[in-house]
Steps between C-alpha positions, in 0.01 A plus 500: 500500500622852430417829637253574227313189554496584883370850442213366287419256782507749747272733290239220475532370873446887623200517288355167611565536851504883576276607225776763447729563247909441564644796317889491633776248416551156633810319443722207625792619738774205546659697771198421737612196719280490812188665385245414238450855364531856576266798445679839466276781649692790333444388105229200570688238319526140599798260531447129500744233580529274214568225730121522602422365171803278395530299812131489567193550285270742315270483789759605741607783290135607482469501872797719546412738205150548681693563840684786321180618328345540838770723600459697163140533469455621894792748462343654180161537661649648818432222745744348715703252329760372751479116601348547840200718390154361490458635160780305360414172686120511372595582148777225503242234631234612256719459191707175609845665523791330719593671824852349462710397181634164532890445605694450168833349454693830483381617838757512760478224745540588873837401654461226782825553661623822601838605574565601884784686680552345832644709769625429869529710801866525623372528859215281577543289189150500382470414103230615270462525133378785280416543142667831469858583618572765721779698630646289811675823649210706477263273709513322845350218689195605698579223750849596584615808301771320296571509145403221223730308274381363166510101502459402132 
């Protein structure tokens, strides 16, 4: 599917579901990774993640486009277009758009193991782990007042 076919489908879906024309541009944006699409408030164009069509099917693409069209039509009519608004949720449920885009293969996976910095107090010997490194000469132990050493 190319951008012209996407434009034609979007215009058709807009008239079928919203009874209003889609008068701006929609196109695929391969730089989108974690989101299905994006509606731009300043010039009203819509970007769609091409993986919504290539990794899934046309029905999934339609649900993502309908989601973005909800933002589009609510914004142009002056109503609240944000995700948490009741106007948006009602319109999305009425037209059958998806609340969330499915995870794609390009989405970054969450790291399960994190790197920790291990410190020990020079006075009382207490040990603890931190995710962020800190200056051992600046901070002291709250138990005994001695400085820490980095134990990695």
